[in-house]
Coordinates of C-alpha atoms in Angstrom, one line a residue:
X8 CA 118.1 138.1 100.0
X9 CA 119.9 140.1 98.0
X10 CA 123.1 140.0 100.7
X11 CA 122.5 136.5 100.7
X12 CA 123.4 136.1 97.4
X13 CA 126.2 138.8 97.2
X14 CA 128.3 136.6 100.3
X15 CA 127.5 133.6 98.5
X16 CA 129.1 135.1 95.2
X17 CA 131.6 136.3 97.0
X18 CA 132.5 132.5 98.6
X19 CA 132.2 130.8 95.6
X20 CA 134.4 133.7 94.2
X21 CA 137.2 132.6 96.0
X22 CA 136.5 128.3 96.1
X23 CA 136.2 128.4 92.3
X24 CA 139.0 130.6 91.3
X25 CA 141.5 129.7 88.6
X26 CA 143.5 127.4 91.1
X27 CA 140.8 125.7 92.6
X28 CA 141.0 121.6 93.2
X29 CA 137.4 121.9 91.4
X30 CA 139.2 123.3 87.8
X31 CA 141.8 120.1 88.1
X32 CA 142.3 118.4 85.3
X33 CA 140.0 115.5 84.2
X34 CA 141.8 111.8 83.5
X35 CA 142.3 110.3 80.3
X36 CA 144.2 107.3 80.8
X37 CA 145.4 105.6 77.5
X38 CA 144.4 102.1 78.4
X39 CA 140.3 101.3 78.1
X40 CA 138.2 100.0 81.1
X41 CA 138.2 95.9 80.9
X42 CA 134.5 95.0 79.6
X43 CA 133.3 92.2 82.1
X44 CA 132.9 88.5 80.9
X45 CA 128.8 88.4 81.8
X46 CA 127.0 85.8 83.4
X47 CA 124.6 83.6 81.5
X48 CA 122.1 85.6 84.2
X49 CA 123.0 89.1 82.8
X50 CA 123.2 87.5 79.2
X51 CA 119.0 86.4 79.5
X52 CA 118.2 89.6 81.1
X53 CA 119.8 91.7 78.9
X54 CA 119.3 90.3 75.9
X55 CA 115.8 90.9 73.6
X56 CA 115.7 87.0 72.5
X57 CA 112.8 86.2 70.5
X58 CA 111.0 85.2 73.9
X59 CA 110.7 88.8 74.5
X60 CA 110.0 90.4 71.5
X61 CA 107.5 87.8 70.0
X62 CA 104.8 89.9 73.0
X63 CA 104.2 93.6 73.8
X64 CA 102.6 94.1 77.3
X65 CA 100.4 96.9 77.6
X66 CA 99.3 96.8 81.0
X67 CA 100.1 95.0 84.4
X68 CA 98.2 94.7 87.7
X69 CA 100.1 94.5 90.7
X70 CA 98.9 92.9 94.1
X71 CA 101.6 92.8 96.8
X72 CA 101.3 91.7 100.4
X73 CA 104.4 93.2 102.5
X74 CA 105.9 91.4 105.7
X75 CA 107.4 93.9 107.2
X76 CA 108.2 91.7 110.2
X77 CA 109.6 88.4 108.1
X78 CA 111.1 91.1 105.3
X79 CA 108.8 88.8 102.8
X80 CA 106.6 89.4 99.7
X81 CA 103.6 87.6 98.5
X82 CA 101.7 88.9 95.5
X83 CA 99.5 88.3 92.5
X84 CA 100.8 89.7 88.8
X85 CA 98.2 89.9 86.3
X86 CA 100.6 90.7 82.6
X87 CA 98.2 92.2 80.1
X88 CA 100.0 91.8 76.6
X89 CA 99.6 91.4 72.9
X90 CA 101.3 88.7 70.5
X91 CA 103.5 90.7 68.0
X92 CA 104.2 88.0 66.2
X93 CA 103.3 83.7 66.5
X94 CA 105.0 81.5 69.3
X95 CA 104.6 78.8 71.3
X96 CA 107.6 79.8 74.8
X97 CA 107.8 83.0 75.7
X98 CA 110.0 84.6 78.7
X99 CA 109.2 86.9 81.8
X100 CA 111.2 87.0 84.5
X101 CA 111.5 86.8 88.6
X102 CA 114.2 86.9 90.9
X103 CA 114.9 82.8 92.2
X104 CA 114.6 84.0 95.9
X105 CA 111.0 84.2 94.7
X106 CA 108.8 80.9 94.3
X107 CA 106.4 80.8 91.5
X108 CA 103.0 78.9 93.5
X109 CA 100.9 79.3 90.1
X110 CA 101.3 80.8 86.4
X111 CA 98.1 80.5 84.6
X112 CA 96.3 81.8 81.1
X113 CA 93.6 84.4 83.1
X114 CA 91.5 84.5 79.8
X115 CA 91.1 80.1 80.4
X116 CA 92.3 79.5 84.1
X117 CA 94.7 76.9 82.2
X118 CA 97.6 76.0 84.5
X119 CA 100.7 76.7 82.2
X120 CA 104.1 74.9 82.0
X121 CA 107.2 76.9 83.1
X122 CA 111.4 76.2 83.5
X123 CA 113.4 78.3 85.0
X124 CA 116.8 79.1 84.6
X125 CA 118.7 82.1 87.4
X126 CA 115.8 85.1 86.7
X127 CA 114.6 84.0 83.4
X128 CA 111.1 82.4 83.7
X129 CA 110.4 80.6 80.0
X130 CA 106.4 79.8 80.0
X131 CA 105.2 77.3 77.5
X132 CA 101.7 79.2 76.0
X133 CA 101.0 79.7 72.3
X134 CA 99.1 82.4 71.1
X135 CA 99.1 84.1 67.6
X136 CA 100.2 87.3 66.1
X137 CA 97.6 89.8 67.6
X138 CA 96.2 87.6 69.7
X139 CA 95.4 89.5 73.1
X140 CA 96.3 87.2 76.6
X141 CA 96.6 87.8 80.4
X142 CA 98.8 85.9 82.4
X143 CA 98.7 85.8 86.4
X144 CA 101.4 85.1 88.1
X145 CA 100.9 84.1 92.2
X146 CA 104.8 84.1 94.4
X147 CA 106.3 84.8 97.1
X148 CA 109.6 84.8 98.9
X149 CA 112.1 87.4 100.4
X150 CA 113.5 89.5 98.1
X151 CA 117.3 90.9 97.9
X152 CA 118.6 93.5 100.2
X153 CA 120.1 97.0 98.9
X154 CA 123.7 96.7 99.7
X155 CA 124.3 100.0 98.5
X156 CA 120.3 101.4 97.6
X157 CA 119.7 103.6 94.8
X158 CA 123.2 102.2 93.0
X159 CA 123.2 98.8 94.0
X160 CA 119.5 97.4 94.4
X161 CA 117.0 95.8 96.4
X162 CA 114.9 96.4 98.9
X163 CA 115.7 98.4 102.3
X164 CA 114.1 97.6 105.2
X165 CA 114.9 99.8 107.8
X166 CA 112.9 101.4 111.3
X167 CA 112.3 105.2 111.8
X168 CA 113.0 106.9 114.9
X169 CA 109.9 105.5 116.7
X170 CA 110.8 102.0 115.8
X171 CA 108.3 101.7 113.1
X172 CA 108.7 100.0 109.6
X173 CA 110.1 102.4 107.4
X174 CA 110.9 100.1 103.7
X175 CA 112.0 101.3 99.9
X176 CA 112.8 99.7 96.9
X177 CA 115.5 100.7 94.2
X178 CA 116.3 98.9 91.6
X179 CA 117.5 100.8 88.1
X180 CA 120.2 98.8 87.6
X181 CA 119.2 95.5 88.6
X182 CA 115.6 95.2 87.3
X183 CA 112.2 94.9 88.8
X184 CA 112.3 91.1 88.8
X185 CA 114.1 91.4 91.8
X186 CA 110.8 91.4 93.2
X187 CA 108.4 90.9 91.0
X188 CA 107.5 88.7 87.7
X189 CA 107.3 90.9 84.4
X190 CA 109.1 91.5 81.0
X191 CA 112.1 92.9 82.8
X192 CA 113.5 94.8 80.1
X193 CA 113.8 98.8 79.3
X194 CA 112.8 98.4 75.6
X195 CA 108.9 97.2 76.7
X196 CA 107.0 99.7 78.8
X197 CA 103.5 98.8 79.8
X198 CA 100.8 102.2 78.7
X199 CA 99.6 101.6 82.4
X200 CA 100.2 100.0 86.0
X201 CA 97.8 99.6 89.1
X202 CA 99.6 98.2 92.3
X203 CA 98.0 97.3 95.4
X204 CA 100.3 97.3 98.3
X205 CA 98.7 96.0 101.7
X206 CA 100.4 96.5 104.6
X207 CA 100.4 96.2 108.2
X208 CA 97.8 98.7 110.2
X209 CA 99.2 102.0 111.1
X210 CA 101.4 102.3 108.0
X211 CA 100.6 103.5 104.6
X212 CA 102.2 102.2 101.2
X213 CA 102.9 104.4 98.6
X214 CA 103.1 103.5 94.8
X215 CA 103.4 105.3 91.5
X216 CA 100.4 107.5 90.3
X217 CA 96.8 108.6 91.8
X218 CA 95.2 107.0 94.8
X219 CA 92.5 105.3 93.9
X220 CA 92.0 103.2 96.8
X221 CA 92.2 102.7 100.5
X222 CA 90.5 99.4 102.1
X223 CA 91.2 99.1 105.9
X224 CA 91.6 95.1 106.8
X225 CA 91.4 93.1 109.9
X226 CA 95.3 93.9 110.3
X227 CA 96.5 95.1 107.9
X228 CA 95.4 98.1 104.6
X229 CA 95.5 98.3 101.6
X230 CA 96.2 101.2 99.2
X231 CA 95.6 100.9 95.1
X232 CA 97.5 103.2 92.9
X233 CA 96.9 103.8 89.1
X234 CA 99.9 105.5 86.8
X235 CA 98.0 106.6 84.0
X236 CA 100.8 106.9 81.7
X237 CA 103.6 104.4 79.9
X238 CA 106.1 103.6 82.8
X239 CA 109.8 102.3 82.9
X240 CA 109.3 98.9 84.9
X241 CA 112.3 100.1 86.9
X242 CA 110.4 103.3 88.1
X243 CA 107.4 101.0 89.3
X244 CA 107.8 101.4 93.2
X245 CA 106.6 100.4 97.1
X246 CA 107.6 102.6 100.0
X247 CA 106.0 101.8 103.5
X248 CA 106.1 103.7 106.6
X249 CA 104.3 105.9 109.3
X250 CA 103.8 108.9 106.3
X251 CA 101.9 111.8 107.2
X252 CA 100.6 113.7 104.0
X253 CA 102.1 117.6 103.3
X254 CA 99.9 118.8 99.8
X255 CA 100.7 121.8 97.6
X256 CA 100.3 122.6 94.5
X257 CA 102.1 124.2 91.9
X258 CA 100.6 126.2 89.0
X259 CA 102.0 125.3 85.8
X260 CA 103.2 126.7 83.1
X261 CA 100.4 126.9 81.0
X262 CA 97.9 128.3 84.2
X263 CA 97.1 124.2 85.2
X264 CA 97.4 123.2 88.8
X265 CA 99.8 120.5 89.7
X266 CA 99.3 118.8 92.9
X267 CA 102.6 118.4 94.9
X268 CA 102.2 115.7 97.1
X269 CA 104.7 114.7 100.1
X270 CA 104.7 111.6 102.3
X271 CA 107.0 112.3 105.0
X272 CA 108.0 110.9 108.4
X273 CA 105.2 112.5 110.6
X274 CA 108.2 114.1 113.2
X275 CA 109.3 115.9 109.6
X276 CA 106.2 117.5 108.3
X277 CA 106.8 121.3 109.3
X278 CA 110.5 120.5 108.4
X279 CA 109.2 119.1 104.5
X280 CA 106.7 121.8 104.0
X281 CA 109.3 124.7 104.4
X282 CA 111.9 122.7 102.5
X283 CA 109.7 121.6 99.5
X284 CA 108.9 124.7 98.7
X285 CA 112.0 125.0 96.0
X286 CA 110.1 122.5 93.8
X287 CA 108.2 125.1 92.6
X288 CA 111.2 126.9 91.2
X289 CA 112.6 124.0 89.5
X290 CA 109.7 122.9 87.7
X291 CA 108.8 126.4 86.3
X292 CA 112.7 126.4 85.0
X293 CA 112.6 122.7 83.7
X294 CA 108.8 123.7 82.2
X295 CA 110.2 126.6 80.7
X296 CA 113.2 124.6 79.5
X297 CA 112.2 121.1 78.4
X298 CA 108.3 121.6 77.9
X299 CA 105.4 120.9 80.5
X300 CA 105.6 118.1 83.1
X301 CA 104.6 115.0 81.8
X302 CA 102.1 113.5 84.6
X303 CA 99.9 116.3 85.2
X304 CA 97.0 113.5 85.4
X305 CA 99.4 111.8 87.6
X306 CA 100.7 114.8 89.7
X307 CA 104.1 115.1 91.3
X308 CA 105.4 113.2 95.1
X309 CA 108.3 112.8 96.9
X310 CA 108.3 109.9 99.5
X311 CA 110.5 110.3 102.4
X312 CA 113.0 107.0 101.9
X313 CA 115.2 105.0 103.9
X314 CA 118.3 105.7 101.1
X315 CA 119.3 108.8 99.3
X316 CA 116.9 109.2 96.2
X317 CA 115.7 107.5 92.9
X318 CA 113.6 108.8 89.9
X319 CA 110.8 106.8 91.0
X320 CA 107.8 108.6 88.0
X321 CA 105.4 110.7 89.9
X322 CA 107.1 109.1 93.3
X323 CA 110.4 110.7 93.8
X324 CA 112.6 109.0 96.5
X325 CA 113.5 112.0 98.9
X326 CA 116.5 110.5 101.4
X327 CA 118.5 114.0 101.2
X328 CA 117.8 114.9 105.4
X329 CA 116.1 117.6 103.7
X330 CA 119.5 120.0 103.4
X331 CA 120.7 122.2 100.6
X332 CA 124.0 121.9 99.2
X333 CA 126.6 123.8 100.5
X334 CA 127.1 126.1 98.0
X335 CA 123.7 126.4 96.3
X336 CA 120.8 127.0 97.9
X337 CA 118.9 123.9 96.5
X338 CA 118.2 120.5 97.1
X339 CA 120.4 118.2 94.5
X340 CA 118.2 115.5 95.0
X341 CA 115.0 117.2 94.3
X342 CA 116.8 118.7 91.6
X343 CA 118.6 116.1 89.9
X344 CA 115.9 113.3 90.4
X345 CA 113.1 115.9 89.1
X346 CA 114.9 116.0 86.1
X347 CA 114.5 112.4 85.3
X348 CA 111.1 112.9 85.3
X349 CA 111.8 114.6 81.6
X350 CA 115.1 112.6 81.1
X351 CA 114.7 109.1 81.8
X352 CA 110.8 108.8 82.9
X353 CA 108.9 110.5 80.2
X354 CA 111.8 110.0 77.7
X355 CA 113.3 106.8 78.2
X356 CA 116.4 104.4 76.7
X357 CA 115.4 101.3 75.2
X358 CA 118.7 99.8 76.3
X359 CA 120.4 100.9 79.5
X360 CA 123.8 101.4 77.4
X361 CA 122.4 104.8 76.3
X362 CA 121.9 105.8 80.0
X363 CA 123.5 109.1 79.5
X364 CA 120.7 110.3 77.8
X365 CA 118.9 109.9 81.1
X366 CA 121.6 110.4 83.7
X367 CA 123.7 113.0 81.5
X368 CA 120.5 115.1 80.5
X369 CA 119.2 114.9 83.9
X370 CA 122.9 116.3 85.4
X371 CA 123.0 119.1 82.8
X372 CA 119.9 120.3 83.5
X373 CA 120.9 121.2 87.2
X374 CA 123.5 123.6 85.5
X375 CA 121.0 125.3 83.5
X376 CA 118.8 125.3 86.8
X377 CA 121.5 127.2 88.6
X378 CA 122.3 129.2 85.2
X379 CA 118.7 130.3 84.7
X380 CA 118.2 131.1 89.0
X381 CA 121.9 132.7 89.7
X382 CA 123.3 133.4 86.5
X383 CA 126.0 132.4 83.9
X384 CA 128.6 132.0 86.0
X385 CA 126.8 129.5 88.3
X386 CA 126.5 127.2 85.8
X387 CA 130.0 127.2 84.9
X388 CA 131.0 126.8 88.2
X389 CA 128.8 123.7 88.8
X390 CA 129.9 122.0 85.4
X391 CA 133.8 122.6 86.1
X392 CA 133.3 121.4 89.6
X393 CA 132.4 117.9 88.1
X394 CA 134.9 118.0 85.6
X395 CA 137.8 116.5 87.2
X396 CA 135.4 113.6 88.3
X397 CA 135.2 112.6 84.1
X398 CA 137.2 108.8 84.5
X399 CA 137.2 108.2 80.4
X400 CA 138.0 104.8 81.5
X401 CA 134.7 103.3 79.1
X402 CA 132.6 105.2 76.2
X403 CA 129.9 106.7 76.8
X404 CA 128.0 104.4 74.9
X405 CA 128.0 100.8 76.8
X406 CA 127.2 97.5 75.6
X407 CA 123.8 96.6 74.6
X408 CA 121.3 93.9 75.3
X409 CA 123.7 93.1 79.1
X410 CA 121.7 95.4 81.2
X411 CA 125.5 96.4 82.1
X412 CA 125.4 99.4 84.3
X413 CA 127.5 99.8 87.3
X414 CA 127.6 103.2 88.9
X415 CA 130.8 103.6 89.7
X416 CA 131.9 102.4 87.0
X417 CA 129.9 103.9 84.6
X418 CA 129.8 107.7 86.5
X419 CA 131.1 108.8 83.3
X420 CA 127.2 108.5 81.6
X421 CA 126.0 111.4 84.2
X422 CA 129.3 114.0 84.2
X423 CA 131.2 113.8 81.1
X424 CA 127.3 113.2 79.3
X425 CA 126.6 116.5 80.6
X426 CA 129.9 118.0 79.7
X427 CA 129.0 116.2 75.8
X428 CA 126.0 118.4 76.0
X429 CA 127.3 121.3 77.1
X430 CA 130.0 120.8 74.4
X431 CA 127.4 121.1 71.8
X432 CA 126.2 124.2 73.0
X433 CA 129.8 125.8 72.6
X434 CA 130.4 124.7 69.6
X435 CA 126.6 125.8 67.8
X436 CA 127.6 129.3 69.8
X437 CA 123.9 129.9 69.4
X438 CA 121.9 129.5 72.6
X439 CA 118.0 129.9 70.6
X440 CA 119.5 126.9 68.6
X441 CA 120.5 124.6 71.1
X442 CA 117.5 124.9 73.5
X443 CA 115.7 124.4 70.5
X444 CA 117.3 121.2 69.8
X445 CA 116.7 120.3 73.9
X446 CA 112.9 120.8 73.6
X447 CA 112.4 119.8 70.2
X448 CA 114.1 116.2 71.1
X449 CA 111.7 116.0 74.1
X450 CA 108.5 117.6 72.6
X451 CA 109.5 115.3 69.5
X452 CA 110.2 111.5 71.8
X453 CA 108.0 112.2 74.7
X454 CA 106.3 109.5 76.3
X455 CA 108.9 106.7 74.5
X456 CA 111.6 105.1 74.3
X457 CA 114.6 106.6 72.5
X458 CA 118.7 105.5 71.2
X459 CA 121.4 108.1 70.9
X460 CA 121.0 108.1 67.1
X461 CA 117.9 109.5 67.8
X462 CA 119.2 112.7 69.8
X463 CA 121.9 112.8 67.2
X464 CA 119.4 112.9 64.2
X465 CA 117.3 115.6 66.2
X466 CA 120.8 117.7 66.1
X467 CA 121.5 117.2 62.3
X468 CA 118.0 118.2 61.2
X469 CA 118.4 121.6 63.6
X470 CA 121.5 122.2 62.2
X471 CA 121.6 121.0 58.8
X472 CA 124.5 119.5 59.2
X473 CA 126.2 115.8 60.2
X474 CA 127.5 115.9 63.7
X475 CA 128.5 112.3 63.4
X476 CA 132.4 113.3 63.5
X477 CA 131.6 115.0 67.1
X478 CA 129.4 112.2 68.7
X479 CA 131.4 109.0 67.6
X480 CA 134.0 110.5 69.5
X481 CA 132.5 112.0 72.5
X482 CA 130.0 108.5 72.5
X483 CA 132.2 105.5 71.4
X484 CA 135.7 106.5 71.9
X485 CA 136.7 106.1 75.9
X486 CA 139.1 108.8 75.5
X487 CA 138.1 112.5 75.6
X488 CA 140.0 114.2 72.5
X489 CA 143.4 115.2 73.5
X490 CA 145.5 118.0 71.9
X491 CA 149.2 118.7 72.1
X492 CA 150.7 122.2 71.4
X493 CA 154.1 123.9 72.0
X494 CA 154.9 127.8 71.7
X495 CA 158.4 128.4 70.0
X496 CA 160.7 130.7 71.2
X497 CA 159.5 133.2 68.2
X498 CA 155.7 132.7 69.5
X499 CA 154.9 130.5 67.0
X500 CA 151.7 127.8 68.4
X501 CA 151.8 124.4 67.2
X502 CA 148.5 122.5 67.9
X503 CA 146.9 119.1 66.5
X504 CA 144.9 116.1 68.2
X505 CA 146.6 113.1 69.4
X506 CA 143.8 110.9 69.5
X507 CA 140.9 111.4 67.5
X508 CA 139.8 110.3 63.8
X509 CA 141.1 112.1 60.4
X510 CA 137.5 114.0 60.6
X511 CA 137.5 115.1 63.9
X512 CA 138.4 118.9 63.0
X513 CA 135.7 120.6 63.0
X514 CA 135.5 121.5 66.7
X515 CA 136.3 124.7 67.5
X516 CA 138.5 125.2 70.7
X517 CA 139.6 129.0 72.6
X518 CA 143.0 130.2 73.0
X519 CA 143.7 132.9 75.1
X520 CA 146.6 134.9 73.6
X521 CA 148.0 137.2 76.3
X522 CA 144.4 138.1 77.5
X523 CA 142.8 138.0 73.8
X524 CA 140.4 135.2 72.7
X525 CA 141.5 133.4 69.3
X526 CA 139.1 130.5 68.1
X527 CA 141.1 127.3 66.3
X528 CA 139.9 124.3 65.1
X529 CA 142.7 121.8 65.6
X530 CA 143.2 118.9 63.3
X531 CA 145.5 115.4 63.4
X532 CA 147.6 117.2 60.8
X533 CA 149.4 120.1 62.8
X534 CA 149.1 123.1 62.5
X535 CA 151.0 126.7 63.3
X536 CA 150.1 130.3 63.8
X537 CA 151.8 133.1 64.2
X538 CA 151.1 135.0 68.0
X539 CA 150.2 138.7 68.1
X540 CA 153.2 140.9 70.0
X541 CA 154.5 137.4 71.5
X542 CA 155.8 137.8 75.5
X543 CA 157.3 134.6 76.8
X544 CA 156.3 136.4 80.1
X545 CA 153.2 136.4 78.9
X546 CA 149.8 134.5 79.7
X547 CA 149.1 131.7 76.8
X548 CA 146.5 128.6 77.2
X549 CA 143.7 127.0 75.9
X550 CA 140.2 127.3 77.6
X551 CA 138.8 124.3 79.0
X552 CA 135.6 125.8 77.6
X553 CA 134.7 122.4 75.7
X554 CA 135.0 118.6 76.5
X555 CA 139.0 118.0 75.7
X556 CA 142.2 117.7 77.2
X557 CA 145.4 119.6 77.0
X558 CA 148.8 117.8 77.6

C-alpha cells in the first residue's frame, strides 16, 4: 500500500507540476453570459405566486404503476397540506404529457374544478388559514425522456445485458412534475413521502427510504417505501430493474450502525461488494467533517442506474461502471453524490439560484476528502485541476423564482463555488475557524432550507466581522477579481484591482519575491512596494493560492 501510494505521488508529481495544462489559467471574459428571455412555463414554475405559498404540504403518498413495455405511468397522488393563509385557487403542477382522470378533496370525495396552463395545474378549492386538506390526484401518460440524464431530465428507459428492463429517473433541474402532480418547487419540502412503485414480476423498484412493503400480484409487485425525513421533491425517485441486494453496514461516528444497502445488476454483485467498500472511508471523513449522516433511520443505498449518478436522499444513483478515477483511488460519484447528502439533501436551497451551496459545497468536500486521506497536497492538486474549467461567464448567484439552471451553463455553481470556499479558508488562515464555520452552518440549517445570506451570516458571527465586501463579489459579480501589476526596472511592484468595488481590499493575496512569500492586500487605488535585493533574472509572481486572476 504504501508503494502504491509513493508511484502514485510520484505520477501526479510529474502531471501536476508548475507547467501542467491542469494550473492553466481560468477565463474571465469581460462581457456577461446573456440571461435567457423565459417561457411563461419556466415563469409559473419558478415563481412562488400566491397559489403556492397560500399551502404548506407536509406529506405526500405516492402510488405509481410502471409500463415498462409502453414506457407509461399511471398513478394515484394523495397531497397532505396545510392552509397558511385563506384562498379559494391554489396551484400544483404536472407535466401536460400527463392526463389528469380525477382531482378530488380526499377529506369529502368532492370532484374539484381544475385549468391548466403548460405544467401549472390551478385547482379551484377554498380552505382557510390552518385548515388541514388532502387532495388526490389519479393520471397517467408517458412521461419525458432524459436526453442527457442526470443534467438534462426525464426518465431513462433502457435494457441490461440480459434484455431486461433496467429504468431511472433524474430530474434536479427540471422538477418532479415531469412525472408526477405536486408543489413542484424547492422552497416547500414535504416532513415525509411513502411511494409505492408496482412493477412487472421479476423486477424490483426502488424508492427513497426503508422498505416497508413487498406485495407480489398476479403480474406484477409491488414495493412501499417510507423516507422518514423532510425531502427535496427533486430527490424523490423510481429505479426498476433485475437488482440483486449487496448489504453492509457501516459503524458511525458516534458507535451507531448504518446499513449500506446496494441494488445492483445481479451479473455485478461480487464486482459492487469489493468496490463499495470506499464508502466507508468517506462517510467517516464527511462525519468527521460536516457532522453525522443525516438518515440514519433511513440508512444509506446506491442503485445501480442506467445514467451516471444523482443525489437521489438515501438512494444514490450509481452509473460510474464501478471504476476509480485515474489518479485517485476513489469513486467520484460515490464521493461527490454522497456529499449532497449533507449539501443539498439535508441542507437544501429554497431557490435553485443558490445551487452552489449544494453543488459547490458538495465539490469542495471531495478536496477535503482527498486532503484528509492523502494529504495537503492532494487537495491542491484536485482544486487546481478544476480551476481552469471556472467560465465566469454568469454570477454565482442566478436568478430567482425561474428554476433557471442549466449545467453547462451554470458549471460555474460547482467549481468556482468550491474555489469561493476554499478562498475563505485562505483568507481566515485559520483552519479550527473555518471548519468551524462548515459544521456550525450544517449543525445550525440541518434538515431545511437555506439562501446564501444565511451561510454568509454563519461566517460573520464566526468571525466577527462583515464579509459582505468578499461575497458580493465572489457571488453577484460574473467576473472573478482581476489584478494588474508591473515590476519596474528598479524592482519596484505596482499592483491594484481592475474590476472590483472601492471595498474590495481586504483580501489578502501571496507574492513570491525571488523564492520569499510577501502577503499584500491589493486595492483599486495602486499601490507600490519596494522588492528585497531585486534580480530581473529573478523568479517574481503571484500565487494563484485564492480565487483571482492575474493579467
Amino acid at each position: 500500500m504504501k508503494f502504491i501510494n509513493y508511484l502514485l505521488a510520484l505520477i501526479l508529481a510529474l502531471l501536476f507540476g508548475s507547467c501542467s495544462i491542469f494550473r492553466s489559467e481560468m477565463a474571465n471574459p469581460k462581457k456577461e453570459g446573456k440571461i435567457p428571455k423565459f417561457s411563461e412555463e419556466q415563469i409559473l414554475l419558478g415563481e412562488l405566486t400566491s397559489f403556492r405559498t397560500c399551502f404548506d404540504v407536509n406529506y405526500y403518498n405516492l402510488n405509481l404503476s410502471v409500463d415498462a413495455e409502453n414506457k407509461g405511468l399511471s398513478g394515484t397522488v394523495f397531497i397532505h397540506a396545510k392552509a397558511t393563509e385563506d384562498f379559494d385557487t391554489l396551484q400544483i403542477d404536472l407535466h401536460p404529457n400527463f392526463e389528469i382522470t380525477s382531482l378530488e378533496d380526499a377529506s369529502t370525495n368532492e370532484q374539484l374544478t381544475f385549468s391548466r396552463k403548460h405544467r401549472a395545474v390551478f385547482v379551484q378549492t377554498t380552505h382557510h388559514q390552518g385548515e388541514e386538506f388532502i387532495l388526490k390526484a389519479v393520471y397517467k401518460g408517458k412521461p419525458e425522456e432524459a436526453k442527457k440524464a442526470p443534467w438534462k431530465g426525464g426518465f431513462v428507459w433502457k435494457k441490461d445485458q440480459e434484455g431486461k428492463p433496467w429504468i431511472g429517473v433524474a430530474c434536479e433541474s427540471d422538477g418532479a412534475s415531469l412525472w408526477w402532480p405536486l408543489k413542484d418547487h424547492t422552497a416547500d419540502e414535504p416532513d415525509s413521502v411513502r411511494m409505492t412503485y408496482t412493477v412487472p414480476k421479476g423486477l424490483i423498484g426502488v424508492g427513497n427510504g426503508v422498505l416497508e412493503n413487498t406485495k407480489e400480484n398476479a403480474n406484477t409487485t409491488s414495493f412501499t417505501w417510507f423516507v422518514s425525513y423532510p425531502i427535496n421533491t427533486y430527490n424523490v425517485t423510481i429505479y426498476v430493474g433485475d437488482f440483486v441486494l449487496v448489504q453492509d453496514t457501516y459503524k458511525g461516528l458516534e458507535g451507531d450502525d448504518l446499513m449500506l444497502n446496494y441494488y445492483v445488476l445481479k451479473s455485478h454483485a461480487e464486482k459492487a461488494e469489493k468496490h463499495f467498500k470506499q464508502t466507508h472511508h468517506i462517510l467517516k471523513v464527511y462525519e468527521r467533517t460536516f457532522g453525522l449522516y443525516p438518515w440514519y433511520k433511513d440508512g444509506f443505498k446506491m442503485i445501480e442506474s442506467p445514467y451516471a449518478g444523482m443525489e437521489h436522499q438515501s438512494a444514490i444513483a450509481y452509473g460510474n461502471g464501478y471504476q476509480n478515477g485515474r489518479f485517485f483511488t476513489t469513486d467520484y460519484i460515490i464521493l461527490h453524490e454522497t456529499a449532497h447528502e449533507w449539501w443539498g439533501n439535508s441542507i437544501t436551497v429554497k431557490d435553485l439560484a443558490d445551487v452552489w451551496i449544494q453543488e459547490g459545497f458538495a465539490t469542495y468536500s471531495e478536496s477535503v476528502y482527498y486532503e484528509q486521506i492523502f494529504g495537503r497536497r492532494y487537495y491542491d492538486i484536485s482544486l487546481n485541476s478544476n480551476r481552469s474549467r471556472i467560465n465566469n461567464k454568469y454570477p454565482v448567484v442566478g436568478v430567482e423564482g425561474r428554476r433557471w439552471f442549466h449545467f453547462r451553463k451554470h458549471s460555474d455553481v460547482y467549481v468556482k463555488g468550491a474555489w469561493i470556499l476554499h478562498t475563505l479558508r485562505e483568507q481566515l488562515d485559520n483552519d479550527t475557524l473555518f471548519f468551524d464555520i462548515i459544521s456550525s452552518f450544517y449543525d445550525q440549517y440541518k434538515y431545511t432550507l437555506v439562501e446564501s445570506q444565511d451561510f454568509i451570516d454563519v461566517v460573520n458571527a464566526k468571525t466577527g466581522k462583515d464579509y459582505a465586501w468578499f461575497f458580493n463579489v465572489y457571488l453577484h459579480q460574473h467576473q472573478s477579481p482581476e489584478l494588474s501589476y508591473e515590476i519596474s526596472s528598479s524592482g519596484v511592484l505596482s499592483y491594484r484591482w481592475t474590476n472590483v468595488p472601492a471595498n474590495f481590499n481586504a483580501l489578502k493575496v501571496k507574492f513570491m519575491n525571488n523564492g520569499e512569500e510577501m502577503i499584500l492586500t491589493p486595492s483599486l487605488e495602486s499601490q507600490k512596494v519596494q522588492l528585497k535585493e531585486y534580480n530581473p533574472a529573478g523568479s517574481y509572481r503571484f500565487k494563484k493560492q485564492s480565487l483571482y486572476a492575474v493579467k
